[in-house]
PDB file of C-alpha atoms in Angstrom:
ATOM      1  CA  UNK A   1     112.104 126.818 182.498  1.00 66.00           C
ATOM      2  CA  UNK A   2     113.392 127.948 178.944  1.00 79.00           C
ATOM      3  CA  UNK A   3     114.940 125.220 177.183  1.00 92.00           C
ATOM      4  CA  UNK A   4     118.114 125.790 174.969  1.00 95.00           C
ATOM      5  CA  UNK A   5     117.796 128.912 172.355  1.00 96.00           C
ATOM      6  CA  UNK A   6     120.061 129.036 169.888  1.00 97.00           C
ATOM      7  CA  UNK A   7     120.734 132.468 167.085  1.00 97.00           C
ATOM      8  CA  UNK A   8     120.187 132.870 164.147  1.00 97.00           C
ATOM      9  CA  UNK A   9     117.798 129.697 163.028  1.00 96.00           C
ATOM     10  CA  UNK A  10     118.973 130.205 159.513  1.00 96.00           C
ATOM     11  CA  UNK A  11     122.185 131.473 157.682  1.00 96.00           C
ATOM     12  CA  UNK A  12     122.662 131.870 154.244  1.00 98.00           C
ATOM     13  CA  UNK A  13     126.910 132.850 153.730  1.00 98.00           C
ATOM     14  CA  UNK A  14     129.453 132.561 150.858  1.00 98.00           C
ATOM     15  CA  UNK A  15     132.399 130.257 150.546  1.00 98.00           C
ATOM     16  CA  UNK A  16     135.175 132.066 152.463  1.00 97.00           C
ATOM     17  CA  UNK A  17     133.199 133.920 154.480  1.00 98.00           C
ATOM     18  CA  UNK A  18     133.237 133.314 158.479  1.00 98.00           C
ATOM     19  CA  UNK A  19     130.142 132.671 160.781  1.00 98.00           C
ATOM     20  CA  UNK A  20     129.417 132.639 164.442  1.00 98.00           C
ATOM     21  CA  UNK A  21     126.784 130.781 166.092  1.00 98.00           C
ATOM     22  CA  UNK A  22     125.347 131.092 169.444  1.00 98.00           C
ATOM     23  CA  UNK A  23     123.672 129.109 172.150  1.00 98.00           C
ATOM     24  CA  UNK A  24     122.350 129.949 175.762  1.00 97.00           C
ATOM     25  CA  UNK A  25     121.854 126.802 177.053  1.00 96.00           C
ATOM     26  CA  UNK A  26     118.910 125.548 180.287  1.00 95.00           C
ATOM     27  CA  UNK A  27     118.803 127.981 183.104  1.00 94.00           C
ATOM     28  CA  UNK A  28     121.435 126.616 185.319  1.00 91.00           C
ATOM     29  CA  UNK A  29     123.299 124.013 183.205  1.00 92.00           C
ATOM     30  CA  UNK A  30     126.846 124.809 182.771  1.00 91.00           C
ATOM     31  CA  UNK A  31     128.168 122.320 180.228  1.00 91.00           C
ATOM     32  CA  UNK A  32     127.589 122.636 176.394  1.00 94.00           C
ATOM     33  CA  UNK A  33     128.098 120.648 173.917  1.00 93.00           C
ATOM     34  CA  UNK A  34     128.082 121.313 170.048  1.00 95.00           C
ATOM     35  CA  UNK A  35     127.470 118.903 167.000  1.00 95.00           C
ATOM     36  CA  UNK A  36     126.986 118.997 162.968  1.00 96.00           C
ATOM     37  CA  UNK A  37     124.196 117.366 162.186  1.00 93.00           C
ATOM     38  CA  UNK A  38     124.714 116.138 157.879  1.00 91.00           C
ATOM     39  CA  UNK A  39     122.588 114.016 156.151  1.00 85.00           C
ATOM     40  CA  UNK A  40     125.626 111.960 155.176  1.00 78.00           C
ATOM     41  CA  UNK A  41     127.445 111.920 158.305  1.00 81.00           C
ATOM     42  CA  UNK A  42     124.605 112.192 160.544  1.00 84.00           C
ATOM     43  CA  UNK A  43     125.648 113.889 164.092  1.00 89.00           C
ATOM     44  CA  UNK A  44     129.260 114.477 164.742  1.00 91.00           C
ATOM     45  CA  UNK A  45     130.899 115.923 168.075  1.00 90.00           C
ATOM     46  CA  UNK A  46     132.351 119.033 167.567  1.00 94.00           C
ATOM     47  CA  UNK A  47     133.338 120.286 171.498  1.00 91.00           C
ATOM     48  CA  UNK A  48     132.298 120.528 175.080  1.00 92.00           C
ATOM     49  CA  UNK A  49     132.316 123.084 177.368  1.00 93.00           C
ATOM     50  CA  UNK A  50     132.476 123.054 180.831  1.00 91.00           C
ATOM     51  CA  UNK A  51     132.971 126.489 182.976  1.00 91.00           C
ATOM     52  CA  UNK A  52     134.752 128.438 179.800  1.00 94.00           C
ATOM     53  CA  UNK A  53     136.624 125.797 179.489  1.00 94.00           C
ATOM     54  CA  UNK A  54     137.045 123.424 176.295  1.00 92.00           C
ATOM     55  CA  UNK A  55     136.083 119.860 177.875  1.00 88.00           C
ATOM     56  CA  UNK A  56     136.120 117.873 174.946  1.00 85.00           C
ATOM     57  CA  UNK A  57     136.971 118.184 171.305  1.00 89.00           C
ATOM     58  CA  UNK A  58     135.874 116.303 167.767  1.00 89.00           C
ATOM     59  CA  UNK A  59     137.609 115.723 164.573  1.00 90.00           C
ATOM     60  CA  UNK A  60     137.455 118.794 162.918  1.00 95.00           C
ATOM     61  CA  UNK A  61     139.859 121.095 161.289  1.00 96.00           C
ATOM     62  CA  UNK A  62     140.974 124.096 162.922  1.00 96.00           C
ATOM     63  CA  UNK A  63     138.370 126.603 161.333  1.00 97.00           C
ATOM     64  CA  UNK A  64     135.821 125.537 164.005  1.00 98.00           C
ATOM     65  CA  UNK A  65     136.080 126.967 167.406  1.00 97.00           C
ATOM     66  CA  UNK A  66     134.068 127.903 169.908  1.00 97.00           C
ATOM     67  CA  UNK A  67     134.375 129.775 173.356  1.00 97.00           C
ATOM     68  CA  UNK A  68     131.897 129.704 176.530  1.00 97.00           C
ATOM     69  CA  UNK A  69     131.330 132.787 177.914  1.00 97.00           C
ATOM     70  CA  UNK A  70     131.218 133.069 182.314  1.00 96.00           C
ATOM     71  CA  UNK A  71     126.776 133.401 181.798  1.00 95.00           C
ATOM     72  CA  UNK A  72     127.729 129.660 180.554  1.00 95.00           C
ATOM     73  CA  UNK A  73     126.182 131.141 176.947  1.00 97.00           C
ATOM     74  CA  UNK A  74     128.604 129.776 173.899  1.00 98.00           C
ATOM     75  CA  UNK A  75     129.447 130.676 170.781  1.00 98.00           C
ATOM     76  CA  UNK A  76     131.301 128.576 167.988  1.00 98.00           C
ATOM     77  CA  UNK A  77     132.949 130.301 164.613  1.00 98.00           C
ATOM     78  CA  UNK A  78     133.612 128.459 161.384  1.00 98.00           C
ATOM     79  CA  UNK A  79     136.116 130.951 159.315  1.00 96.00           C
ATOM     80  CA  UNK A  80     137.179 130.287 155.696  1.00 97.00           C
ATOM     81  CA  UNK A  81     133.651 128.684 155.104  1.00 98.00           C
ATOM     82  CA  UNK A  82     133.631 125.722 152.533  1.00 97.00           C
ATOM     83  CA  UNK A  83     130.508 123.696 150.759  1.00 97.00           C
ATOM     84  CA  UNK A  84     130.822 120.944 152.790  1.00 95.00           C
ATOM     85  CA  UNK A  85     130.095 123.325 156.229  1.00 97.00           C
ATOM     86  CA  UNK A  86     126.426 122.979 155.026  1.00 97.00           C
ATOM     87  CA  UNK A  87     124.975 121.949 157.641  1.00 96.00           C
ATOM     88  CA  UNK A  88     122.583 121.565 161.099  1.00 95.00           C
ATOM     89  CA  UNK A  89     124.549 122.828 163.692  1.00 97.00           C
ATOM     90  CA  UNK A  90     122.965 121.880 167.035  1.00 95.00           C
ATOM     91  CA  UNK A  91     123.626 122.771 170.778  1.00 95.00           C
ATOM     92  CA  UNK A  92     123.023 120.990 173.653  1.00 93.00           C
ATOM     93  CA  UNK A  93     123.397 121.761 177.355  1.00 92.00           C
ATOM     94  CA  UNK A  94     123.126 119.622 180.559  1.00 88.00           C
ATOM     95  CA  UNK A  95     123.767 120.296 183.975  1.00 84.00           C
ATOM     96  CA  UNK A  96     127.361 118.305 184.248  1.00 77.00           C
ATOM     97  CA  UNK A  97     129.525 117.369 181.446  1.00 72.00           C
ATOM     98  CA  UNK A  98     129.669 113.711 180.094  1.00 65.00           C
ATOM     99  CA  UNK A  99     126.965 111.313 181.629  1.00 56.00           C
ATOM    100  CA  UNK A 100     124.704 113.645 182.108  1.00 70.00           C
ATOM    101  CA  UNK A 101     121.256 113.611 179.381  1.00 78.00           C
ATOM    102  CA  UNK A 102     121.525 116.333 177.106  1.00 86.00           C
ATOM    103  CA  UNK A 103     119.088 119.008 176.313  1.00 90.00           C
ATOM    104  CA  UNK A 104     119.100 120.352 172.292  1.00 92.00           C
ATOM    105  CA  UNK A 105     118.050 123.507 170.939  1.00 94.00           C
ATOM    106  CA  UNK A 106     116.168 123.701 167.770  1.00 93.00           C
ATOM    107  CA  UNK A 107     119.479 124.278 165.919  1.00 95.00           C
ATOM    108  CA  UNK A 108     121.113 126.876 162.859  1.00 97.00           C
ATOM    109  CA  UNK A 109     120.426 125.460 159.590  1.00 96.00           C
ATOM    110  CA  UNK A 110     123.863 126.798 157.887  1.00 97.00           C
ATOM    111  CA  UNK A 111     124.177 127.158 153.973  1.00 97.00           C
ATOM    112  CA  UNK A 112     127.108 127.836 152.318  1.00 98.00           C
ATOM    113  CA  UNK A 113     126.861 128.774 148.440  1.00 97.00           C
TER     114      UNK A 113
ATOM    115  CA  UNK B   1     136.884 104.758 170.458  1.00 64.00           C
ATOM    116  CA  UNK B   2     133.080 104.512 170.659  1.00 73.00           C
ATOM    117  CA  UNK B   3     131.120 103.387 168.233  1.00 84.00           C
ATOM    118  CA  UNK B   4     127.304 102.988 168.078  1.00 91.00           C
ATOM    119  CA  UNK B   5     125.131 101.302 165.086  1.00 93.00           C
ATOM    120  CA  UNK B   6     121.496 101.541 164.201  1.00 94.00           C
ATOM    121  CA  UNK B   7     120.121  98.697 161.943  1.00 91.00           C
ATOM    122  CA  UNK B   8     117.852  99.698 159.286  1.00 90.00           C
ATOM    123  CA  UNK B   9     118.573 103.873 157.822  1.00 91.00           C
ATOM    124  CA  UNK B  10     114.510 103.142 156.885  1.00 95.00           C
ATOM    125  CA  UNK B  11     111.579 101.444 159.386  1.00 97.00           C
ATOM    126  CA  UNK B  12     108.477 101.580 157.952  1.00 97.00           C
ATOM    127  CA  UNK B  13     105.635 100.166 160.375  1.00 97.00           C
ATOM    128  CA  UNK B  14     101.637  99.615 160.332  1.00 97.00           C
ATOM    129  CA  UNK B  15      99.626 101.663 162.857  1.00 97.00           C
ATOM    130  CA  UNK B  16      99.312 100.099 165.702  1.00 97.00           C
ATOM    131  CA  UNK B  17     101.971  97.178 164.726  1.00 97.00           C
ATOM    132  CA  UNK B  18     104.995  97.056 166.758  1.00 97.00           C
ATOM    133  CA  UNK B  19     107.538  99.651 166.832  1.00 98.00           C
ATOM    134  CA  UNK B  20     111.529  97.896 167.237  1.00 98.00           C
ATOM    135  CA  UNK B  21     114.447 100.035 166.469  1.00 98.00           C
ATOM    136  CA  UNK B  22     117.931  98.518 166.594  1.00 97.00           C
ATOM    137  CA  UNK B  23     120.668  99.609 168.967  1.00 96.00           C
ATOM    138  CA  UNK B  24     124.544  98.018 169.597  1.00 95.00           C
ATOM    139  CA  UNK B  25     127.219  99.956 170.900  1.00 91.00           C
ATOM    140  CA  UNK B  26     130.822  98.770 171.169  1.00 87.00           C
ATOM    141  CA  UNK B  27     132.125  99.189 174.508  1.00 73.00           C
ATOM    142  CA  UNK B  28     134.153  96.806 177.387  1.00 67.00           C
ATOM    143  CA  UNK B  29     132.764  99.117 179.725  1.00 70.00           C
ATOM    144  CA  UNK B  30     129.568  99.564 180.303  1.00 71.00           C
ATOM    145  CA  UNK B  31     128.749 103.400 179.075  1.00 80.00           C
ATOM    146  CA  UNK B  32     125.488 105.423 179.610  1.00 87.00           C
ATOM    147  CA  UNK B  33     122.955 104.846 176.986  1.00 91.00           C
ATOM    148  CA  UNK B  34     120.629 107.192 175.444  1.00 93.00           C
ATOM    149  CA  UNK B  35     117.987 107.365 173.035  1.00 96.00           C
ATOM    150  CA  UNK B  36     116.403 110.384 171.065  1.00 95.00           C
ATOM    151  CA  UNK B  37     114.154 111.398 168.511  1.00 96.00           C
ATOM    152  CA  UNK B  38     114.422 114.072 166.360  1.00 94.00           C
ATOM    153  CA  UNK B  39     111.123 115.732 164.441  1.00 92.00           C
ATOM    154  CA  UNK B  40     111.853 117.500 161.080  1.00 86.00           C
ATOM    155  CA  UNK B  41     113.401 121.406 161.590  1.00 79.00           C
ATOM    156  CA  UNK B  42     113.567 120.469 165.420  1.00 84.00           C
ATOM    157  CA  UNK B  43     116.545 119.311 167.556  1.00 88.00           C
ATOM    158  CA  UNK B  44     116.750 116.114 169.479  1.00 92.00           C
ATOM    159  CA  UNK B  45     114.567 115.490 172.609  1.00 92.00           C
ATOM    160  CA  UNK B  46     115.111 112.559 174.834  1.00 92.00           C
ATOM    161  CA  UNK B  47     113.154 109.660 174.826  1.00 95.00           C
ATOM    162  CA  UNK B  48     115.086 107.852 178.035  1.00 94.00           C
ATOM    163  CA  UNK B  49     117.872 106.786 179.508  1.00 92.00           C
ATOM    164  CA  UNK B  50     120.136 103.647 180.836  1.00 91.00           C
ATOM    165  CA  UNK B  51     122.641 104.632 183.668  1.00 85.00           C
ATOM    166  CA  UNK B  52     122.756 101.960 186.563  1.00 81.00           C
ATOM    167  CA  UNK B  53     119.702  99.742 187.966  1.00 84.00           C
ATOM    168  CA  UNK B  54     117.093  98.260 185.875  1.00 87.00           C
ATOM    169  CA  UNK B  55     117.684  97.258 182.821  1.00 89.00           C
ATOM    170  CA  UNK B  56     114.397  97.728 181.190  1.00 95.00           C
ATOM    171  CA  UNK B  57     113.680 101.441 180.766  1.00 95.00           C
ATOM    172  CA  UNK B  58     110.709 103.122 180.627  1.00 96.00           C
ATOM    173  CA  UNK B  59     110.536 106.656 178.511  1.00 95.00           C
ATOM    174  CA  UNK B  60     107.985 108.577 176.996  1.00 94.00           C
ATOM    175  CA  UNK B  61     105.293 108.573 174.742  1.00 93.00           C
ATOM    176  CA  UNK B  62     104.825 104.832 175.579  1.00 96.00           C
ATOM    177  CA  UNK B  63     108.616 103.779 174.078  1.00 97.00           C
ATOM    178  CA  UNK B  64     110.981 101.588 176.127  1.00 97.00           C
ATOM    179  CA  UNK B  65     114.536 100.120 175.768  1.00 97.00           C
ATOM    180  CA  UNK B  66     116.077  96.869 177.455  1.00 95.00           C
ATOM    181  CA  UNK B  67     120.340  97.135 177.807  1.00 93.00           C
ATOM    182  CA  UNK B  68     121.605  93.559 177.263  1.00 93.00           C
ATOM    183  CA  UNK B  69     125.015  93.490 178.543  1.00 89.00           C
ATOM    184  CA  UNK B  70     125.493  90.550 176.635  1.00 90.00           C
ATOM    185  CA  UNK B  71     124.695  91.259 173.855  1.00 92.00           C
ATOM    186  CA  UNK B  72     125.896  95.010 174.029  1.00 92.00           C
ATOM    187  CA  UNK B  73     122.528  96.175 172.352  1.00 94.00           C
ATOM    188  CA  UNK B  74     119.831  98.759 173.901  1.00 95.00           C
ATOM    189  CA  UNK B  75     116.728  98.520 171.454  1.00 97.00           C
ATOM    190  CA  UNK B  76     114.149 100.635 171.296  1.00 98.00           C
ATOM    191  CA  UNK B  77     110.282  99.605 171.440  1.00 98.00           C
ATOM    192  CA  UNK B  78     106.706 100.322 171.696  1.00 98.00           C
ATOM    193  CA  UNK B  79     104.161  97.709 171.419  1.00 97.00           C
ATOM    194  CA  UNK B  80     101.564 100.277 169.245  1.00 97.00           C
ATOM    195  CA  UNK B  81     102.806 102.468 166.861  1.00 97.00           C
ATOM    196  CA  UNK B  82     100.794 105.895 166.340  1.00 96.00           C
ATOM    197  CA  UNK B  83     101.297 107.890 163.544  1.00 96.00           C
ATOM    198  CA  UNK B  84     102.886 110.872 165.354  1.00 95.00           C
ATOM    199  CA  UNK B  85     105.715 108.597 165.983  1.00 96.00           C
ATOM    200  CA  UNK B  86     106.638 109.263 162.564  1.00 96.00           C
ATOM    201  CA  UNK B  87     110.178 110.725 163.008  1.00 96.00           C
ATOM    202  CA  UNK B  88     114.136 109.919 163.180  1.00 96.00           C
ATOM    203  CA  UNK B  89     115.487 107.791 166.020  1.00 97.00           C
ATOM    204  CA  UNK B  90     118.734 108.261 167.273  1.00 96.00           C
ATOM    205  CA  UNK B  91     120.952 105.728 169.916  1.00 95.00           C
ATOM    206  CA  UNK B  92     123.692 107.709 171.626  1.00 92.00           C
ATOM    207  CA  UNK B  93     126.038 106.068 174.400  1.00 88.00           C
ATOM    208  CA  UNK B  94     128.436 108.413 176.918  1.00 84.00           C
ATOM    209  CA  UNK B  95     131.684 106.938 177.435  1.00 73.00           C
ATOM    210  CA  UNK B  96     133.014 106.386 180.339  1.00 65.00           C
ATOM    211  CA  UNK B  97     136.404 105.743 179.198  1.00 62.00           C
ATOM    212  CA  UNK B  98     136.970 108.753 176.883  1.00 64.00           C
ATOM    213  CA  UNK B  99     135.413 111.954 179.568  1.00 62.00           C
ATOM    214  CA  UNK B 100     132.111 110.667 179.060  1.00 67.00           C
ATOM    215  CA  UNK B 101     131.994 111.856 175.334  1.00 75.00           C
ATOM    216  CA  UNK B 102     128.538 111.213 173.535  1.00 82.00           C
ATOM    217  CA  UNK B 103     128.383 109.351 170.341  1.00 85.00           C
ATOM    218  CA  UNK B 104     125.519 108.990 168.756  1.00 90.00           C
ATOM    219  CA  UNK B 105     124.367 106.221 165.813  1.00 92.00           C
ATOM    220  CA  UNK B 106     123.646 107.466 162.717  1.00 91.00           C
ATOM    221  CA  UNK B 107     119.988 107.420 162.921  1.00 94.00           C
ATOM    222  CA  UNK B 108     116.740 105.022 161.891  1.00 96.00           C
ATOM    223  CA  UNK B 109     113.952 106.732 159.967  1.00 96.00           C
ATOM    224  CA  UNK B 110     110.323 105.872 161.208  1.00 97.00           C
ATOM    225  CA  UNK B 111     107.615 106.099 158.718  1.00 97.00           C
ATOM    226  CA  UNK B 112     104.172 104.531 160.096  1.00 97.00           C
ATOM    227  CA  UNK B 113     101.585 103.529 157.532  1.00 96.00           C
ATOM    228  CA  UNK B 114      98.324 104.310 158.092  1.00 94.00           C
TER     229      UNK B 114
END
C-alpha cells in the first residue's frame, strides 16, 4: 500500500507570493490532517479533514486554508506569504478522524525569501 | 486545552545504555497517547500507541511506553540503545474532549554515542 505522498518536496517563493500544497493521503483513509513543523515552535495543528469537510482547525491566521477534494486528496494555500511561513509543512492521513494513529508523508520544506 | 511536555530538547545516550525519553500530558480525561519519531528530511512514523487495555505498550524497533494514570506521564524506553536510534522523539496525545485533536510535545533530540 502507498503511504502518504505529498507535492512539491521543496518550494522556494517570495514574500507576498501565494502557495498551494498537496497531499493524497493512504489508499482508503479519508481524514487528513495538516501541521507546520518550525524549529521554534515545533509541530502545530493547522486543520482536519474529514469527507471535504473542515473537521478541525488550529490557530492560524486566515491566509492558510485548505480544501479536501471527494478522492479524499487535499490541498492547503498560504496567500500573502511572510518570513515566518518558513517552514515543514507535513500531512498526515488515517482512516477516521481524531483517535485514530496517523500516517505522515515526507513533507514540503517551504522557504520564503 | 491540551498540552503535552517532553523533558530534555537534548538526550544524549551510550550505545547500548538505556534509552528513557520523558512524556506528561495534561488531561482529566484520559486521551489517546502516541509516540513518534521523526528521521532528518523525513516525516513522522509511529513508534506505538496507548488507547484502552494494557498499560505497558510494546512498539517497534525494541521501544516501549508505560501510561501512568497517576502520574499523567507515558515515557518512552528501550533497554539498549543502537545507534540508528539516533533521531527526534515526539509524544502526541488525541483528545477526547476537544474532537479528538492531536497535540503533539515539542520534541526530544536523541544523539547515541558510540
Amino acid at each position: 500500500k502507498a503511504g502518504v505522498t505529498q507535492t512539491p518536496r521543496y518550494l522556494i517563493k517570495t514574500r507576498g507570493q501565494q502557495v498551494t500544497l498537496s497531499c493524497s493521503p493512504i489508499s482508503g483513509h479519508r481524514s487528513v490532517s495538516w501541521y507546520q513543523q518550525t524549529p521554534g515552535q515545533g509541530l502545530q495543528f493547522l486543520f482536519e479533514y474529514f469527507s471535504e469537510t473542515q473537521r478541525n482547525k488550529g490557530n492560524f491566521p486566515g491566509r492558510f486554508s485548505g480544501r479536501q477534494f471527494s478522492n479524499s486528496r487535499s490541498e492547503m494555500n498560504v496567500s500573502t506569504l511572510e518570513l515566518g511561513d518558513s517552514a515543514l509543512y507535513l500531512c498526515a492521513s488515517s482512516s477516521l478522524p481524531g483517535a485514530y494513529e496517523q500516517y505522515f508523508g515526507p513533507g514540503t520544506r517551504l522557504t520564503v525569501t | 486545552a491540551q498540552s503535552v511536555t517532553q523533558l530534555g530538547s537534548h538526550v544524549s545516550v551510550s550505545e547500548g545504555a538505556l534509552v528513557l525519553l520523558r512524556c506528561n500530558y495534561s488531561s482529566s480525561v484520559p486521551p489517546y497517547l502516541f509516540w513518534y519519531v521523526q528521521y532528518p528530511n523525513q516525516g513522522l512514523q509511529l513508534l506505538l500507541k496507548y488507547t484502552t487495555g494494557a498499560t505497558l505498550v510494546k512498539g517497534i524497533n525494541g521501544f516501549e511506553a508505560e501510561f501512568k494514570k497517576s502520574e499523567t506521564s507515558f515515557h518512552l524506553t528501550k533497554p539498549s540503545a543502537h545507534m540508528s536510534d539516533a533521531a527526534e522523539y515526539f509524544c502526541a496525545v488525541s483528545d477526547p474532549g476537544t474532537g479528538n485533536q492531536f497535540y503533539f510535545g515539542t520534541g526530544t533530540s536523541l544523539t547515541v554515542i558510540p
